[in-house]
Amino acid sequence: MDLLTLLLEKKLADHLTFPETMNAHWLAEGVLQLIPHEGENRSLVISAGIHGNETAPIEILIQLLAQLADGTLTLKNNLLIIFGNLPAMRANRRYLHHDLNRMFGGRYLNFPLGNERSRAAELEDVVSRFFAEPSVSLTNIRWHIDLHTAIRASHHEQFALLPAQNRPFSTEFMQWLHDSDIDALVYHREKAGTFSHFLSEKFGADSCTMEMGKAMPFGKNDLTRFQKITDALYGLMSLSPITARIKSELKHYQVINSIIKSHDSFQLHIPADTLNFTELPEGFEIASQHNCHWKIKFPAKFILFPNAEVANGLRAGLLLALNEKIIK
C-alpha cells in the first residue's frame, strides 16, 4: 500500500519506519518529528495540505517522506513534517468548516468549534513542542516552507508569499527561494492568520507560503512541473547542493491593499477565469459591496487570489504593485 493511501486511511504511523540515523516521533496525526543523530545547527518545518484539496504539495511531501524512510534521502537537519487538514484531504475539500490558514496566532479562538479550530490549536501546540526540543531549541537557523496550490491558474505558476516581519529575511533563505526556480515573490505588509506568519512571528523562522500551480484532485497532478522545487526541498533536508536557477529572474511584488468582504452584497467585477497576477487598467472597479468600492489605482495594478466566495470578514483578493528590486 502506498504512503498516500496509508495517510488518508489513518495507517501511516503504524507502517512507516526510519533508518537508525534519526529519531522519529509522531507528535499528532499527520505530524512527524525527525531528529538526525548527526546534523547541522538548523531546524526545518515543511507543511502541506493546510488546504485539503491542494494535492500536489501533499504528493511531493509523501515522495520525500518515502525517501527519508528508505534511506535514499539522508537527513541533515531537524525536521518537522506536517500534513495539515487531514479530514479535508479525505473529503477532497479546501476545508470542512472554516479556512484553517486564517486561524493561526490564536485567531482560532474567534471561530466556532469545528475541525479547523481544533486542528489550528493542535498545530500551534506541536510546532511549539518541536522548537522546545533540546536539540532544536538552540538552533540558529529556523525555516518554514508551507506548500500550497492556488484555486485558479496564474501568470506565475510557482510563487511564494513572504509574511510581514520587522527583521530582514536571511540571505541564505532568499537565495534558496531564488534557486528553487519559482517565478515570483510577494511581500506582505500586514500581520495575518496564516501558518507562515505564525512561525515567523512566534518562532523567528524564515517562513513562506509557496504556491505550486493550480489545485487538482489526487492523482491528476503533473509533478514533473514542480521538479525543481522538489529538488530544492531535497537539498534543504540533506544539505546537498541544488542546481542554479534556470528561469528568468524573479519578479517581486508588494501587497498594497487587501480586499475584505464584509457584506453579502459583495461582488467581484472580473471574469471567473481571471488569472492570478492579471494586470488591470487604472480606475477599473474591481470589487464592490454595500457603501464600498475598490478601484485600481497606481501602483497597485495586479490582482492576486480573487475569490468572492469567502466568508464575510475574510480576504477576497490582494492588490499588488510590481517592484523591480528586492524589497527589504
PDB file of N, CA and C in Angstrom, residues 152-155 271 273-279 303-304 306:
ATOM      1  N   ARG A 152      -7.016  29.156  -8.612  1.00  0.00           N
ATOM      2  CA  ARG A 152      -7.116  29.457 -10.034  1.00  0.00           C
ATOM      3  C   ARG A 152      -5.740  29.432 -10.698  1.00  0.00           C
ATOM      4  N   ALA A 153      -5.744  29.399 -12.010  1.00  0.00           N
ATOM      5  CA  ALA A 153      -4.498  29.446 -12.769  1.00  0.00           C
ATOM      6  C   ALA A 153      -3.854  30.826 -12.632  1.00  0.00           C
ATOM      7  N   SER A 154      -2.602  30.936 -13.080  1.00  0.00           N
ATOM      8  CA  SER A 154      -1.828  32.129 -12.771  1.00  0.00           C
ATOM      9  C   SER A 154      -0.846  32.461 -13.883  1.00  0.00           C
ATOM     10  N   HIS A 155      -0.565  33.762 -14.038  1.00  0.00           N
ATOM     11  CA  HIS A 155       0.512  34.180 -14.936  1.00  0.00           C
ATOM     12  C   HIS A 155       1.859  33.707 -14.406  1.00  0.00           C
ATOM     13  N   PRO A 271     -13.926  38.577 -14.818  1.00  0.00           N
ATOM     14  CA  PRO A 271     -14.372  37.255 -15.253  1.00  0.00           C
ATOM     15  C   PRO A 271     -13.911  36.161 -14.290  1.00  0.00           C
ATOM     16  N   ASP A 273     -12.599  33.425 -14.867  1.00  0.00           N
ATOM     17  CA  ASP A 273     -11.348  32.768 -15.250  1.00  0.00           C
ATOM     18  C   ASP A 273     -10.152  33.719 -15.240  1.00  0.00           C
ATOM     19  N   THR A 274     -10.284  34.857 -14.581  1.00  0.00           N
ATOM     20  CA  THR A 274      -9.162  35.800 -14.480  1.00  0.00           C
ATOM     21  C   THR A 274      -7.985  35.144 -13.772  1.00  0.00           C
ATOM     22  N   LEU A 275      -6.808  35.244 -14.369  1.00  0.00           N
ATOM     23  CA  LEU A 275      -5.614  34.625 -13.812  1.00  0.00           C
ATOM     24  C   LEU A 275      -5.061  35.448 -12.651  1.00  0.00           C
ATOM     25  N   ASN A 276      -4.442  34.757 -11.686  1.00  0.00           N
ATOM     26  CA  ASN A 276      -3.653  35.468 -10.687  1.00  0.00           C
ATOM     27  C   ASN A 276      -2.567  36.289 -11.380  1.00  0.00           C
ATOM     28  N   PHE A 277      -2.260  37.458 -10.820  1.00  0.00           N
ATOM     29  CA  PHE A 277      -1.259  38.394 -11.339  1.00  0.00           C
ATOM     30  C   PHE A 277      -1.709  39.062 -12.643  1.00  0.00           C
ATOM     31  N   THR A 278      -3.014  39.062 -12.916  1.00  0.00           N
ATOM     32  CA  THR A 278      -3.513  39.824 -14.055  1.00  0.00           C
ATOM     33  C   THR A 278      -3.365  41.319 -13.780  1.00  0.00           C
ATOM     34  N   GLU A 279      -2.854  42.039 -14.784  1.00  0.00           N
ATOM     35  CA  GLU A 279      -2.720  43.498 -14.666  1.00  0.00           C
ATOM     36  C   GLU A 279      -4.024  44.142 -15.117  1.00  0.00           C
ATOM     37  N   ILE A 303      -3.912  41.786  -9.557  1.00  0.00           N
ATOM     38  CA  ILE A 303      -4.823  41.105  -8.643  1.00  0.00           C
ATOM     39  C   ILE A 303      -4.295  39.709  -8.324  1.00  0.00           C
ATOM     40  N   LEU A 304      -4.393  39.343  -7.056  1.00  0.00           N
ATOM     41  CA  LEU A 304      -3.979  38.010  -6.605  1.00  0.00           C
ATOM     42  C   LEU A 304      -5.064  37.431  -5.711  1.00  0.00           C
ATOM     43  N   PRO A 306      -8.261  36.479  -6.216  1.00  0.00           N
ATOM     44  CA  PRO A 306      -9.643  36.980  -6.182  1.00  0.00           C
ATOM     45  C   PRO A 306     -10.617  35.832  -5.914  1.00  0.00           C
TER      46      PRO A 306
END
